[in-house]
Amino acid sequence: MKRLISIFVVFLMIFSFTGCQKEAETPPELTIYTYDSFISYGLPEATNSIFEQKYNCKINYLSFGDSKEVLNRLLLEKDNPQADIFVGINMDDLDKALSSGLFVSYKPQNADKIPSDYVLDSQWRLTPFEGPNSIAILYDSEKIKNPPKSFNDLLKPEFANTLILEDPRTSGPGMSFLLWTIAVYGENGYVDYWKQLKKTIFHIYPGWDAAFEAFTKGEAPMVISYDTDPAYFYEEEQITKYKAIIPEEGGWMYLEFAGIINGTKNLKLAQEYIDFMLSSEFQKEVFSHQWMNPIIPDTPLPDYATYVAKANKYLTLPPEEISQKSEQWLQTWIEEVVGE
């Protein structure tokens, strides 16, 4: 009887040890929300394994449309957060994100390597990890030999019906271009500029995809797109005729941010991931997978990065002003420029 009891006890000990061992071997999972193209462009695929091996964990990236849609989802989940980190907040939504209470403060390692001009949250609830970049005027150099160098140059008669735009009501680049003109001409002058620009506009498309397709099909020789497009065309399609310029008034500063969700159950691991995003292993992959500049200066870039249009300076507007006034600015643009 005693032997049977001993065998039973030993069996329980072995079972308990095995069960605990299996439980201990289950790696923690970090859930990161982001926008669709962040995943499809391949940056997580290029970097996840490095972090997972270092911290014995699993990263689960989930996307839900564009960055605005992801932010809205996080707001709906605020009382019961399902994510640990949001990667991909852009400049237009910065104030909304900061005022939402969604994010906790954390100043990451290498934070001091980020140029101070790009640190827009002194509490470090959101950390910039890529940029600065700018939207730009992309043009076909076989059709335009003397491209415009400034916003005022776009008003010249020689550029009539040459510029494809995106609608700021339905397009991120479209809204960025509208804000860009406000940064240049002020909220009292941008409408007058747009009224003069109308003769330059070939067509305003609902989104970037349609606008870009029209441009590459040759419908018009200029389109509002991104400063890195010429590098993309050179590397991916061996095309060099598409070039980009940023007007001499300055580029529209575009940064992307990441933040740790308030209520995460993996706070330490989330902090380590924010640290990782500013590491050399992560930063060196940013350009070739995101077509954006790494936020840490002197990060090695691929040779084809020389095709990127360079801004002599970057312009922006205070995030709280964008949040408070963008709808008003947009409505004025609709009434005064579109005529609806």
C-alpha atoms as a printed R data frame, in Angstrom:
    type eleno elety resid chain resno       x      y       z
1   ATOM     1    CA   MET     A     1   0.000  0.000   0.000
2   ATOM     2    CA   LYS     A     2   2.811  2.353   0.970
3   ATOM     3    CA   ARG     A     3   4.523  1.499  -2.309
4   ATOM     4    CA   LEU     A     4   1.385  2.327  -4.268
5   ATOM     5    CA   ILE     A     5   1.095  5.656  -2.457
6   ATOM     6    CA   SER     A     6   4.770  6.402  -3.162
7   ATOM     7    CA   ILE     A     7   4.363  5.614  -6.832
8   ATOM     8    CA   PHE     A     8   1.273  7.835  -6.970
9   ATOM     9    CA   VAL     A     9   3.119 10.710  -5.277
10  ATOM    10    CA   VAL     A    10   6.050 10.357  -7.666
11  ATOM    11    CA   PHE     A    11   3.618 10.350 -10.603
12  ATOM    12    CA   LEU     A    12   1.980 13.535  -9.336
13  ATOM    13    CA   MET     A    13   5.369 15.184  -8.920
14  ATOM    14    CA   ILE     A    14   6.411 14.257 -12.439
15  ATOM    15    CA   PHE     A    15   3.090 15.431 -13.886
16  ATOM    16    CA   SER     A    16   3.223 18.699 -11.943
17  ATOM    17    CA   PHE     A    17   6.812 19.373 -12.971
18  ATOM    18    CA   THR     A    18   6.064 18.624 -16.619
19  ATOM    19    CA   GLY     A    19   2.997 20.858 -16.545
20  ATOM    20    CA   CYS     A    20   4.929 23.728 -14.955
21  ATOM    21    CA   GLN     A    21   7.758 23.276 -17.424
22  ATOM    22    CA   LYS     A    22   5.368 23.496 -20.373
23  ATOM    23    CA   GLU     A    23   3.748 26.564 -18.866
24  ATOM    24    CA   ALA     A    24   7.138 28.155 -18.270
25  ATOM    25    CA   GLU     A    25   8.138 27.431 -21.850
26  ATOM    26    CA   THR     A    26   5.134 29.309 -23.231
27  ATOM    27    CA   PRO     A    27   6.617 32.635 -24.387
28  ATOM    28    CA   PRO     A    28   4.833 35.898 -23.600
29  ATOM    29    CA   GLU     A    29   3.039 37.499 -26.544
30  ATOM    30    CA   LEU     A    30   3.306 41.175 -27.432
31  ATOM    31    CA   THR     A    31   0.305 42.460 -29.400
32  ATOM    32    CA   ILE     A    32   1.030 45.439 -31.629
33  ATOM    33    CA   TYR     A    33  -1.622 47.337 -33.578
34  ATOM    34    CA   THR     A    34  -0.560 49.071 -36.780
35  ATOM    35    CA   TYR     A    35  -1.827 50.121 -40.215
36  ATOM    36    CA   ASP     A    36  -2.033 47.715 -43.155
37  ATOM    37    CA   SER     A    37   0.969 48.771 -45.231
38  ATOM    38    CA   PHE     A    38   3.311 48.698 -42.238
39  ATOM    39    CA   ILE     A    39   2.895 44.925 -42.304
40  ATOM    40    CA   SER     A    40   2.752 44.478 -46.084
41  ATOM    41    CA   TYR     A    41   5.951 46.509 -46.616
42  ATOM    42    CA   GLY     A    42   7.793 43.925 -44.517
43  ATOM    43    CA   LEU     A    43   9.416 45.799 -41.633
44  ATOM    44    CA   PRO     A    44   7.985 43.420 -38.974
45  ATOM    45    CA   GLU     A    45   9.128 40.416 -40.999
46  ATOM    46    CA   ALA     A    46  12.634 41.872 -41.223
47  ATOM    47    CA   THR     A    47  12.978 42.677 -37.518
48  ATOM    48    CA   ASN     A    48  10.610 40.555 -35.389
49  ATOM    49    CA   SER     A    49  12.837 37.496 -35.146
50  ATOM    50    CA   ILE     A    50  15.679 39.561 -33.670
51  ATOM    51    CA   PHE     A    51  13.493 40.796 -30.830
52  ATOM    52    CA   GLU     A    52  11.716 37.480 -30.313
53  ATOM    53    CA   GLN     A    53  14.982 35.588 -29.932
54  ATOM    54    CA   LYS     A    54  16.494 38.187 -27.618
55  ATOM    55    CA   TYR     A    55  13.514 38.288 -25.253
56  ATOM    56    CA   ASN     A    56  12.056 34.802 -25.782
57  ATOM    57    CA   CYS     A    57   8.669 36.122 -26.773
58  ATOM    58    CA   LYS     A    58   6.203 36.211 -29.647
59  ATOM    59    CA   ILE     A    59   5.192 39.381 -31.482
60  ATOM    60    CA   ASN     A    60   1.685 39.509 -32.900
61  ATOM    61    CA   TYR     A    61   1.204 42.401 -35.339
62  ATOM    62    CA   LEU     A    62  -2.437 43.200 -36.175
63  ATOM    63    CA   SER     A    63  -3.654 45.760 -38.729
64  ATOM    64    CA   PHE     A    64  -7.076 47.355 -39.120
65  ATOM    65    CA   GLY     A    65  -6.910 49.651 -42.155
66  ATOM    66    CA   ASP     A    66  -5.131 52.996 -42.067
67  ATOM    67    CA   SER     A    67  -3.694 54.652 -38.971
68  ATOM    68    CA   LYS     A    68  -6.859 56.664 -38.285
69  ATOM    69    CA   GLU     A    69  -8.937 53.493 -38.230
70  ATOM    70    CA   VAL     A    70  -6.492 51.847 -35.845
71  ATOM    71    CA   LEU     A    71  -6.579 54.848 -33.505
72  ATOM    72    CA   ASN     A    72 -10.385 54.794 -33.504
73  ATOM    73    CA   ARG     A    73 -10.334 51.084 -32.648
74  ATOM    74    CA   LEU     A    74  -8.016 51.755 -29.715
75  ATOM    75    CA   LEU     A    75 -10.378 54.456 -28.461
76  ATOM    76    CA   LEU     A    76 -13.265 51.969 -28.574
77  ATOM    77    CA   GLU     A    77 -11.157 49.455 -26.640
78  ATOM    78    CA   LYS     A    78  -9.878 52.019 -24.131
79  ATOM    79    CA   ASP     A    79 -11.634 50.460 -21.118
80  ATOM    80    CA   ASN     A    80 -10.550 46.961 -22.123
81  ATOM    81    CA   PRO     A    81  -7.298 47.299 -24.102
82  ATOM    82    CA   GLN     A    82  -6.409 44.416 -26.393
83  ATOM    83    CA   ALA     A    83  -3.059 45.781 -27.614
84  ATOM    84    CA   ASP     A    84   0.243 46.510 -25.923
85  ATOM    85    CA   ILE     A    85   1.627 48.992 -28.463
86  ATOM    86    CA   PHE     A    86   0.396 51.143 -31.348
87  ATOM    87    CA   VAL     A    87   2.931 51.663 -34.125
88  ATOM    88    CA   GLY     A    88   2.244 54.242 -36.833
89  ATOM    89    CA   ILE     A    89   0.575 57.348 -35.400
90  ATOM    90    CA   ASN     A    90   1.102 60.202 -37.830
91  ATOM    91    CA   MET     A    91   1.416 63.957 -37.430
92  ATOM    92    CA   ASP     A    92  -2.211 64.723 -38.279
93  ATOM    93    CA   ASP     A    93  -3.489 62.584 -35.384
94  ATOM    94    CA   LEU     A    94  -0.801 63.447 -32.856
95  ATOM    95    CA   ASP     A    95  -2.853 65.765 -30.656
96  ATOM    96    CA   LYS     A    96  -5.871 63.458 -30.742
97  ATOM    97    CA   ALA     A    97  -3.685 60.549 -29.650
98  ATOM    98    CA   LEU     A    98  -1.944 62.506 -26.892
99  ATOM    99    CA   SER     A    99  -5.163 63.920 -25.444
100 ATOM   100    CA   SER     A   100  -6.912 60.536 -25.458
101 ATOM   101    CA   GLY     A   101  -5.196 59.100 -22.393
102 ATOM   102    CA   LEU     A   102  -4.395 55.969 -24.395
103 ATOM   103    CA   PHE     A   103  -0.646 55.984 -23.828
104 ATOM   104    CA   VAL     A   104   1.734 55.743 -20.884
105 ATOM   105    CA   SER     A   105   4.974 57.704 -20.532
106 ATOM   106    CA   TYR     A   106   8.239 55.968 -21.299
107 ATOM   107    CA   LYS     A   107  11.503 57.578 -22.379
108 ATOM   108    CA   PRO     A   108  13.368 54.882 -24.300
109 ATOM   109    CA   GLN     A   109  17.037 54.119 -24.575
110 ATOM   110    CA   ASN     A   110  18.626 56.116 -27.426
111 ATOM   111    CA   ALA     A   111  15.986 58.825 -26.942
112 ATOM   112    CA   ASP     A   112  18.773 61.390 -26.674
113 ATOM   113    CA   LYS     A   113  19.912 60.459 -30.197
114 ATOM   114    CA   ILE     A   114  16.645 61.753 -31.671
115 ATOM   115    CA   PRO     A   115  17.056 65.384 -32.847
116 ATOM   116    CA   SER     A   116  15.151 67.658 -30.481
117 ATOM   117    CA   ASP     A   117  13.095 69.167 -33.332
118 ATOM   118    CA   TYR     A   118  11.377 65.806 -33.776
119 ATOM   119    CA   VAL     A   119  10.524 65.207 -30.109
120 ATOM   120    CA   LEU     A   120   6.985 66.582 -30.026
121 ATOM   121    CA   ASP     A   121   5.845 65.046 -26.736
122 ATOM   122    CA   SER     A   122   7.915 66.071 -23.708
123 ATOM   123    CA   GLN     A   123   6.222 63.345 -21.623
124 ATOM   124    CA   TRP     A   124   7.361 60.606 -24.039
125 ATOM   125    CA   ARG     A   125   3.952 59.034 -24.379
126 ATOM   126    CA   LEU     A   126   4.709 58.791 -28.099
127 ATOM   127    CA   THR     A   127   8.173 58.146 -29.511
128 ATOM   128    CA   PRO     A   128   9.103 59.096 -33.088
129 ATOM   129    CA   PHE     A   129  10.774 56.165 -34.831
130 ATOM   130    CA   GLU     A   130  10.898 57.190 -38.490
131 ATOM   131    CA   GLY     A   131  11.180 60.410 -40.454
132 ATOM   132    CA   PRO     A   132  11.367 63.231 -41.102
133 ATOM   133    CA   ASN     A   133  10.002 62.911 -44.582
134 ATOM   134    CA   SER     A   134   7.726 65.058 -46.680
135 ATOM   135    CA   ILE     A   135   5.136 64.785 -49.356
136 ATOM   136    CA   ALA     A   136   6.585 66.118 -52.582
137 ATOM   137    CA   ILE     A   137   5.838 67.016 -56.180
138 ATOM   138    CA   LEU     A   138   6.605 63.927 -58.244
139 ATOM   139    CA   TYR     A   139   7.087 64.655 -61.939
140 ATOM   140    CA   ASP     A   140   7.923 62.927 -65.197
141 ATOM   141    CA   SER     A   141  11.272 64.385 -66.255
142 ATOM   142    CA   GLU     A   142  10.707 63.322 -69.866
143 ATOM   143    CA   LYS     A   143   7.691 65.645 -70.040
144 ATOM   144    CA   ILE     A   144   8.753 68.465 -67.690
145 ATOM   145    CA   LYS     A   145  12.284 69.708 -68.273
146 ATOM   146    CA   ASN     A   146  12.126 72.738 -65.976
147 ATOM   147    CA   PRO     A   147  10.085 71.722 -62.913
148 ATOM   148    CA   PRO     A   148   8.631 74.249 -60.470
149 ATOM   149    CA   LYS     A   149  10.943 75.174 -57.615
150 ATOM   150    CA   SER     A   150   8.406 76.866 -55.350
151 ATOM   151    CA   PHE     A   151   4.712 76.983 -54.586
152 ATOM   152    CA   ASN     A   152   4.474 80.225 -56.544
153 ATOM   153    CA   ASP     A   153   6.107 78.549 -59.554
154 ATOM   154    CA   LEU     A   154   3.160 76.142 -59.658
155 ATOM   155    CA   LEU     A   155   0.980 79.103 -60.599
156 ATOM   156    CA   LYS     A   156   2.885 79.807 -63.828
157 ATOM   157    CA   PRO     A   157   0.884 79.413 -67.071
158 ATOM   158    CA   GLU     A   158   3.306 76.776 -68.359
159 ATOM   159    CA   PHE     A   159   2.031 74.374 -65.678
160 ATOM   160    CA   ALA     A   160  -1.664 74.713 -66.467
161 ATOM   161    CA   ASN     A   161  -3.554 71.398 -66.173
162 ATOM   162    CA   THR     A   162  -0.444 69.441 -65.158
163 ATOM   163    CA   LEU     A   163  -0.915 68.666 -61.443
164 ATOM   164    CA   ILE     A   164  -2.807 65.681 -60.020
165 ATOM   165    CA   LEU     A   165  -3.988 66.086 -56.429
166 ATOM   166    CA   GLU     A   166  -5.704 63.970 -53.777
167 ATOM   167    CA   ASP     A   167  -8.878 65.096 -52.028
168 ATOM   168    CA   PRO     A   168  -8.165 66.252 -48.435
169 ATOM   169    CA   ARG     A   169 -11.623 65.009 -47.420
170 ATOM   170    CA   THR     A   170 -10.726 61.398 -48.199
171 ATOM   171    CA   SER     A   171  -6.932 61.204 -48.511
172 ATOM   172    CA   GLY     A   172  -4.047 61.493 -46.067
173 ATOM   173    CA   PRO     A   173  -1.646 63.008 -48.636
174 ATOM   174    CA   GLY     A   174  -4.475 65.282 -49.761
175 ATOM   175    CA   MET     A   175  -4.950 66.598 -46.239
176 ATOM   176    CA   SER     A   176  -1.205 66.931 -45.778
177 ATOM   177    CA   PHE     A   177  -0.957 69.062 -48.928
178 ATOM   178    CA   LEU     A   178  -3.760 71.312 -47.684
179 ATOM   179    CA   LEU     A   179  -2.025 71.736 -44.306
180 ATOM   180    CA   TRP     A   180   1.252 72.349 -46.141
181 ATOM   181    CA   THR     A   181  -0.249 75.293 -48.001
182 ATOM   182    CA   ILE     A   182  -1.605 76.661 -44.706
183 ATOM   183    CA   ALA     A   183   1.872 76.373 -43.167
184 ATOM   184    CA   VAL     A   184   3.275 78.371 -46.105
185 ATOM   185    CA   TYR     A   185   0.547 80.996 -46.641
186 ATOM   186    CA   GLY     A   186  -1.205 81.085 -43.270
187 ATOM   187    CA   GLU     A   187  -4.863 80.484 -42.502
188 ATOM   188    CA   ASN     A   188  -5.699 83.896 -43.998
189 ATOM   189    CA   GLY     A   189  -3.839 83.298 -47.256
190 ATOM   190    CA   TYR     A   190  -4.196 79.651 -48.228
191 ATOM   191    CA   VAL     A   191  -7.631 80.075 -49.848
192 ATOM   192    CA   ASP     A   192  -6.337 82.765 -52.197
193 ATOM   193    CA   TYR     A   193  -3.448 80.505 -53.139
194 ATOM   194    CA   TRP     A   194  -5.777 77.596 -53.891
195 ATOM   195    CA   LYS     A   195  -8.006 79.788 -56.043
196 ATOM   196    CA   GLN     A   196  -4.980 80.636 -58.177
197 ATOM   197    CA   LEU     A   197  -3.815 77.013 -58.150
198 ATOM   198    CA   LYS     A   198  -7.061 75.766 -59.690
199 ATOM   199    CA   LYS     A   199  -5.804 76.426 -63.225
200 ATOM   200    CA   THR     A   200  -2.763 74.223 -62.527
201 ATOM   201    CA   ILE     A   201  -4.846 71.280 -61.261
202 ATOM   202    CA   PHE     A   202  -5.564 68.542 -63.770
203 ATOM   203    CA   HIS     A   203  -7.828 66.532 -61.463
204 ATOM   204    CA   ILE     A   204  -8.416 65.841 -57.768
205 ATOM   205    CA   TYR     A   205  -8.742 62.114 -57.067
206 ATOM   206    CA   PRO     A   206 -10.336 60.611 -53.922
207 ATOM   207    CA   GLY     A   207  -7.135 58.898 -52.808
208 ATOM   208    CA   TRP     A   208  -3.442 58.428 -53.439
209 ATOM   209    CA   ASP     A   209  -3.826 55.079 -55.239
210 ATOM   210    CA   ALA     A   210  -6.093 56.500 -57.949
211 ATOM   211    CA   ALA     A   211  -3.982 59.648 -58.280
212 ATOM   212    CA   PHE     A   212  -0.756 57.690 -58.571
213 ATOM   213    CA   GLU     A   213  -2.229 55.312 -61.132
214 ATOM   214    CA   ALA     A   214  -3.382 58.253 -63.257
215 ATOM   215    CA   PHE     A   215   0.103 59.761 -63.055
216 ATOM   216    CA   THR     A   216   1.923 56.558 -64.064
217 ATOM   217    CA   LYS     A   217  -0.514 56.118 -66.946
218 ATOM   218    CA   GLY     A   218   0.545 59.528 -68.218
219 ATOM   219    CA   GLU     A   219  -2.709 61.430 -67.690
220 ATOM   220    CA   ALA     A   220  -0.740 64.379 -66.283
221 ATOM   221    CA   PRO     A   221   3.000 64.904 -65.652
222 ATOM   222    CA   MET     A   222   2.908 65.889 -61.939
223 ATOM   223    CA   VAL     A   223   1.313 64.424 -58.810
224 ATOM   224    CA   ILE     A   224   1.483 65.059 -55.087
225 ATOM   225    CA   SER     A   225   3.213 62.020 -53.652
226 ATOM   226    CA   TYR     A   226   6.262 61.299 -51.479
227 ATOM   227    CA   ASP     A   227   9.892 62.390 -51.363
228 ATOM   228    CA   THR     A   228  11.135 58.782 -51.472
229 ATOM   229    CA   ASP     A   229   9.229 57.770 -54.617
230 ATOM   230    CA   PRO     A   230  12.201 58.204 -56.996
231 ATOM   231    CA   ALA     A   231  14.239 55.839 -54.795
232 ATOM   232    CA   TYR     A   232  11.401 53.320 -54.907
233 ATOM   233    CA   PHE     A   233  11.147 53.479 -58.696
234 ATOM   234    CA   TYR     A   234  14.907 53.102 -59.079
235 ATOM   235    CA   GLU     A   235  15.201 50.114 -56.742
236 ATOM   236    CA   GLU     A   236  11.967 48.263 -57.495
237 ATOM   237    CA   GLU     A   237  11.329 49.036 -61.178
238 ATOM   238    CA   GLN     A   238  14.655 50.358 -62.537
239 ATOM   239    CA   ILE     A   239  12.904 53.569 -63.631
240 ATOM   240    CA   THR     A   240  14.707 56.908 -63.318
241 ATOM   241    CA   LYS     A   241  12.446 59.303 -65.216
242 ATOM   242    CA   TYR     A   242  10.268 59.994 -62.170
243 ATOM   243    CA   LYS     A   243  11.847 62.661 -59.985
244 ATOM   244    CA   ALA     A   244  10.624 64.603 -56.976
245 ATOM   245    CA   ILE     A   245  11.087 68.126 -55.721
246 ATOM   246    CA   ILE     A   246  10.227 69.795 -52.454
247 ATOM   247    CA   PRO     A   247   9.427 73.495 -52.919
248 ATOM   248    CA   GLU     A   248  11.988 75.917 -51.572
249 ATOM   249    CA   GLU     A   249   9.539 77.122 -48.918
250 ATOM   250    CA   GLY     A   250  10.237 73.851 -47.098
251 ATOM   251    CA   GLY     A   251   8.843 70.337 -46.837
252 ATOM   252    CA   TRP     A   252   5.787 69.309 -44.822
253 ATOM   253    CA   MET     A   253   7.305 67.437 -41.874
254 ATOM   254    CA   TYR     A   254   6.060 63.885 -41.615
255 ATOM   255    CA   LEU     A   255   6.997 61.670 -38.676
256 ATOM   256    CA   GLU     A   256   5.597 58.410 -37.382
257 ATOM   257    CA   PHE     A   257   5.285 57.518 -33.709
258 ATOM   258    CA   ALA     A   258   4.837 54.480 -31.486
259 ATOM   259    CA   GLY     A   259   3.386 54.326 -27.992
260 ATOM   260    CA   ILE     A   260   2.661 51.883 -25.180
261 ATOM   261    CA   ILE     A   261  -1.029 51.349 -24.457
262 ATOM   262    CA   ASN     A   262  -2.276 52.350 -21.011
263 ATOM   263    CA   GLY     A   263  -3.399 49.096 -19.373
264 ATOM   264    CA   THR     A   264  -0.961 46.761 -21.122
265 ATOM   265    CA   LYS     A   265  -0.303 43.540 -19.245
266 ATOM   266    CA   ASN     A   266   3.194 43.356 -20.750
267 ATOM   267    CA   LEU     A   267   4.606 46.736 -19.713
268 ATOM   268    CA   LYS     A   268   8.248 45.692 -19.361
269 ATOM   269    CA   LEU     A   269   8.249 43.834 -22.684
270 ATOM   270    CA   ALA     A   270   6.501 46.765 -24.378
271 ATOM   271    CA   GLN     A   271   9.165 49.139 -23.052
272 ATOM   272    CA   GLU     A   272  11.874 46.843 -24.390
273 ATOM   273    CA   TYR     A   273  10.205 46.885 -27.811
274 ATOM   274    CA   ILE     A   274  10.142 50.701 -27.901
275 ATOM   275    CA   ASP     A   275  13.853 50.562 -27.029
276 ATOM   276    CA   PHE     A   276  14.329 48.084 -29.864
277 ATOM   277    CA   MET     A   277  12.679 50.411 -32.393
278 ATOM   278    CA   LEU     A   278  15.467 52.929 -31.794
279 ATOM   279    CA   SER     A   279  18.222 50.314 -32.008
280 ATOM   280    CA   SER     A   280  20.570 50.009 -34.966
281 ATOM   281    CA   GLU     A   281  19.079 46.592 -35.836
282 ATOM   282    CA   PHE     A   282  15.640 48.139 -36.344
283 ATOM   283    CA   GLN     A   283  16.602 51.562 -37.686
284 ATOM   284    CA   LYS     A   284  18.768 50.199 -40.495
285 ATOM   285    CA   GLU     A   285  15.733 48.361 -41.915
286 ATOM   286    CA   VAL     A   286  13.383 51.365 -41.884
287 ATOM   287    CA   PHE     A   287  14.265 52.904 -45.228
288 ATOM   288    CA   SER     A   288  14.245 49.744 -47.348
289 ATOM   289    CA   HIS     A   289  10.938 48.507 -45.892
290 ATOM   290    CA   GLN     A   290   9.034 51.694 -45.060
291 ATOM   291    CA   TRP     A   291  10.451 54.071 -47.670
292 ATOM   292    CA   MET     A   292  10.981 56.577 -44.889
293 ATOM   293    CA   ASN     A   293  14.082 57.950 -43.234
294 ATOM   294    CA   PRO     A   294  15.215 56.410 -39.941
295 ATOM   295    CA   ILE     A   295  14.782 58.804 -37.024
296 ATOM   296    CA   ILE     A   296  18.321 58.228 -35.681
297 ATOM   297    CA   PRO     A   297  20.811 60.342 -37.671
298 ATOM   298    CA   ASP     A   298  23.791 58.630 -39.304
299 ATOM   299    CA   THR     A   299  21.933 55.334 -39.650
300 ATOM   300    CA   PRO     A   300  23.409 53.627 -42.745
301 ATOM   301    CA   LEU     A   301  21.180 53.964 -45.801
302 ATOM   302    CA   PRO     A   302  21.116 51.943 -49.048
303 ATOM   303    CA   ASP     A   303  22.777 53.483 -52.095
304 ATOM   304    CA   TYR     A   304  19.457 54.201 -53.780
305 ATOM   305    CA   ALA     A   305  18.495 56.577 -50.969
306 ATOM   306    CA   THR     A   306  20.408 59.236 -52.916
307 ATOM   307    CA   TYR     A   307  17.335 59.507 -55.168
308 ATOM   308    CA   VAL     A   308  15.218 60.916 -52.326
309 ATOM   309    CA   ALA     A   309  14.170 64.557 -52.704
310 ATOM   310    CA   LYS     A   310  15.801 66.687 -50.023
311 ATOM   311    CA   ALA     A   311  14.067 69.440 -48.074
312 ATOM   312    CA   ASN     A   312  16.105 72.486 -47.095
313 ATOM   313    CA   LYS     A   313  13.905 72.696 -43.993
314 ATOM   314    CA   TYR     A   314  10.696 71.192 -42.635
315 ATOM   315    CA   LEU     A   315   7.451 73.021 -41.919
316 ATOM   316    CA   THR     A   316   4.664 71.974 -39.600
317 ATOM   317    CA   LEU     A   317   1.815 73.366 -37.541
318 ATOM   318    CA   PRO     A   318   1.240 72.860 -33.804
319 ATOM   319    CA   PRO     A   319  -0.528 69.490 -33.313
320 ATOM   320    CA   GLU     A   320  -3.210 71.082 -31.140
321 ATOM   321    CA   GLU     A   321  -3.909 73.676 -33.853
322 ATOM   322    CA   ILE     A   322  -4.311 70.932 -36.461
323 ATOM   323    CA   SER     A   323  -6.671 69.082 -34.122
324 ATOM   324    CA   GLN     A   324  -8.746 72.164 -33.327
325 ATOM   325    CA   LYS     A   325  -8.869 73.853 -36.720
326 ATOM   326    CA   SER     A   326  -8.430 71.236 -39.467
327 ATOM   327    CA   GLU     A   327 -12.170 70.672 -39.877
328 ATOM   328    CA   GLN     A   328 -12.752 74.404 -40.127
329 ATOM   329    CA   TRP     A   329  -9.937 74.796 -42.644
330 ATOM   330    CA   LEU     A   330 -11.291 71.905 -44.674
331 ATOM   331    CA   GLN     A   331 -14.830 73.302 -44.689
332 ATOM   332    CA   THR     A   332 -13.545 76.690 -45.849
333 ATOM   333    CA   TRP     A   333 -11.598 74.941 -48.631
334 ATOM   334    CA   ILE     A   334 -14.759 73.086 -49.704
335 ATOM   335    CA   GLU     A   335 -16.851 76.244 -49.789
336 ATOM   336    CA   GLU     A   336 -14.321 78.642 -51.287
337 ATOM   337    CA   VAL     A   337 -12.310 76.392 -53.614
338 ATOM   338    CA   VAL     A   338 -14.472 73.422 -54.518
339 ATOM   339    CA   GLY     A   339 -17.661 75.472 -54.428
340 ATOM   340    CA   GLU     A   340 -19.875 72.953 -52.639
